Tab-separated table of C-alpha atoms in Angstrom:
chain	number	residue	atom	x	y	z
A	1082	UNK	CA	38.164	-28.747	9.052
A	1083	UNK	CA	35.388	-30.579	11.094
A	1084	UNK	CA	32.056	-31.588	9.243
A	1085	UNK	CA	30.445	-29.331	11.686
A	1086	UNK	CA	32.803	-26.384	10.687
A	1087	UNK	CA	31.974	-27.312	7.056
A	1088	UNK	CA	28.015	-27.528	7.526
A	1089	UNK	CA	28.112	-24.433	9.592
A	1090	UNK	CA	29.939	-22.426	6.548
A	1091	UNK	CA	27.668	-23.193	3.810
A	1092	UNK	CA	24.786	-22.515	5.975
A	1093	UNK	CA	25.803	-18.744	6.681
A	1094	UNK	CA	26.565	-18.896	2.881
A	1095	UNK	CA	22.851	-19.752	1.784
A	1096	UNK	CA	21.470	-17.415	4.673
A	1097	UNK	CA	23.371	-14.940	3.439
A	1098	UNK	CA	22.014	-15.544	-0.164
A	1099	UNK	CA	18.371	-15.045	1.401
A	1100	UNK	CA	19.102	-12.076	3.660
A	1101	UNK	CA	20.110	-10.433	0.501
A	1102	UNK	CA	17.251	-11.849	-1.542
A	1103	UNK	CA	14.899	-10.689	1.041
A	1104	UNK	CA	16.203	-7.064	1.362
A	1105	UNK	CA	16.235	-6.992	-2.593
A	1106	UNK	CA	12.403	-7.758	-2.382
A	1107	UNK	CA	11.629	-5.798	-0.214
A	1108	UNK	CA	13.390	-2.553	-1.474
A	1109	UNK	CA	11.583	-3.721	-4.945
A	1110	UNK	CA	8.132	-3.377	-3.293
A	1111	UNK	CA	8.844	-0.357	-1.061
A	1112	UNK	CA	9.580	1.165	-4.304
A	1113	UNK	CA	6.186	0.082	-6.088
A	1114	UNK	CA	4.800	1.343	-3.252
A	1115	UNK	CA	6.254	4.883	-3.333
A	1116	UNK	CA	5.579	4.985	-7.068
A	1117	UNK	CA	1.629	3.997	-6.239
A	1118	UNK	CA	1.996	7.610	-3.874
A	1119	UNK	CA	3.454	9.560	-6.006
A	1120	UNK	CA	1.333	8.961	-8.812
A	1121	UNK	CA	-1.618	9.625	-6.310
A	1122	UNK	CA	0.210	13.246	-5.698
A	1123	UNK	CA	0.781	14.089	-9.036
A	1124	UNK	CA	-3.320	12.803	-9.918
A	1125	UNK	CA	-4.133	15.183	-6.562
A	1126	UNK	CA	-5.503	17.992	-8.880
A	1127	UNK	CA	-7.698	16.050	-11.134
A	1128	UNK	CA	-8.625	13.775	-8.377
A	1129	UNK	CA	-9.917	16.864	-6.059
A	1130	UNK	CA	-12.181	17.937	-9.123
A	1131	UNK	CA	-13.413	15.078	-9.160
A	1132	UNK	CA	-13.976	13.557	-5.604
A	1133	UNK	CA	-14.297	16.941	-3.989
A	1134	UNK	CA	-15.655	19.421	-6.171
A	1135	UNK	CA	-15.729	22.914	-4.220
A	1136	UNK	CA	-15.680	26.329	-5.841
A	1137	UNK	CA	-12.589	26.647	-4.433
A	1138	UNK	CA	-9.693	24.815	-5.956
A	1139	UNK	CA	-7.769	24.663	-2.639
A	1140	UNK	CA	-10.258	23.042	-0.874
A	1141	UNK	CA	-10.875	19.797	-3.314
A	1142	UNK	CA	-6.542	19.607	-3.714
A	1143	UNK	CA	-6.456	20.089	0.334
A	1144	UNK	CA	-8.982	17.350	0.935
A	1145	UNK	CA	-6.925	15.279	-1.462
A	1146	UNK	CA	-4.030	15.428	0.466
A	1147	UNK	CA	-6.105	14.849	3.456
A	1148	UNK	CA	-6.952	11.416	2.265
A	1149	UNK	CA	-3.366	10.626	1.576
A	1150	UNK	CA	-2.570	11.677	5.058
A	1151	UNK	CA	-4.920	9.367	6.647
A	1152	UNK	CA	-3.624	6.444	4.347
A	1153	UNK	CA	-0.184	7.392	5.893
A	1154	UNK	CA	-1.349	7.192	9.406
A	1155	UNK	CA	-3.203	4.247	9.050
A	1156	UNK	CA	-0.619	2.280	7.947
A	1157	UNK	CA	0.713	1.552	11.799
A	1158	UNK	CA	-2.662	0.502	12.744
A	1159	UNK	CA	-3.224	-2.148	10.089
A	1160	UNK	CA	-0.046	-3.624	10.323
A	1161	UNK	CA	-0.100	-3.944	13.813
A	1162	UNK	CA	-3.985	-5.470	13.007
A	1163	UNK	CA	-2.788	-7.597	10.401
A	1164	UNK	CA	0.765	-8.393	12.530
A	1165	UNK	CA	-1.350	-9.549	15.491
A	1166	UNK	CA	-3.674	-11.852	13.644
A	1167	UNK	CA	-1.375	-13.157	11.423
A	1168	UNK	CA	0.813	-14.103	14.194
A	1169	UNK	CA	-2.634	-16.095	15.920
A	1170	UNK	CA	-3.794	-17.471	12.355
A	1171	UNK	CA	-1.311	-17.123	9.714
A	1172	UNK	CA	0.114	-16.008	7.271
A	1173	UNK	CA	-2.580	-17.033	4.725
A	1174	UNK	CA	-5.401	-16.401	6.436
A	1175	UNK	CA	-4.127	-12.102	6.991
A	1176	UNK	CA	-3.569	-12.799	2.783
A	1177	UNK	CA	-6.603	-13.444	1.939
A	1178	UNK	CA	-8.522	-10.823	4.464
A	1179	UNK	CA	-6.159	-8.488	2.825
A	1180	UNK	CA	-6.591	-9.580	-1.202
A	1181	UNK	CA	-10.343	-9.714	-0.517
A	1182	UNK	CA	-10.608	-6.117	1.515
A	1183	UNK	CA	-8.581	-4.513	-1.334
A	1184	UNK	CA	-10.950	-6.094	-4.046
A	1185	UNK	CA	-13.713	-5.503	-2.013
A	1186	UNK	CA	-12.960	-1.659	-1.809
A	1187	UNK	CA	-11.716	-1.784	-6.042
A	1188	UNK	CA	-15.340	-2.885	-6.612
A	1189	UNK	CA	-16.835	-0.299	-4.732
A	1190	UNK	CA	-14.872	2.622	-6.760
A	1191	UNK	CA	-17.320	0.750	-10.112
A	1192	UNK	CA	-20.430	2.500	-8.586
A	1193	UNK	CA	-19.206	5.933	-7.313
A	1194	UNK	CA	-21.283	8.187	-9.864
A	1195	UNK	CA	-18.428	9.564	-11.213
A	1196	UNK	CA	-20.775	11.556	-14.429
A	1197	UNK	CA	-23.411	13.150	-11.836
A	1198	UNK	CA	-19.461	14.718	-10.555
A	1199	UNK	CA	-18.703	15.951	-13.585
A	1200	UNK	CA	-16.642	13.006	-15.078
């Protein structure tokens, strides 16, 4: 066997190691991320009392699911946002725009007034 032959087989041997790597991280994170949604359903009562309150049950657990809508069809958008940029800047730089916009909008739930809803 050739020393070409040779190099060429251990590199398909450590691709293959990180093509399975990858799609072990990445069904790892699809599944966090599935687990963050379905704790948001199963919250979608208690969450429509108190983000929404109506007289009307419905209405708060409809508006609920509303917002979990638009966080499903927004997903597209910002990955083809954050898939455009980070293809002009980066990697890093579509990180840390991401890290800091999901801080950013953490911090923000501190001053909803969560007692003059009931809470």
């Amino acid at each position: 066997m050739s020393v070409v032959a040779a190099e060429c087989g251990a590199l398909s041997a450590v691709s293959q190691r990180q093509v399975m790597g990858a799609v072990a991280a990445s069904c790892f994170s699809w599944s966090l991320d599935l687990f963050d949604l379905l704790i948001l359903l199963y919250m979608a009562p208690v969450l429509g009392r108190l983000f929404f309150p109506t007289e009307h049950a419905m209405l708060s657990l409809a508006a609920v699911y509303a917002s979990f809508a638009v966080t499903l069809l927004m997903r597209p958008l910002g990955s083809a946002i954050f898939g455009s940029y980070s293809d002009r800047h980066g990697r890093k730089g579509a990180m840390v725009i991401a890290v800091v916009g999901v801080g950013f909008s953490t911090a923000t739930l501190t001053v909803f007034p969560l007692r003059a809803i009931g809470f």
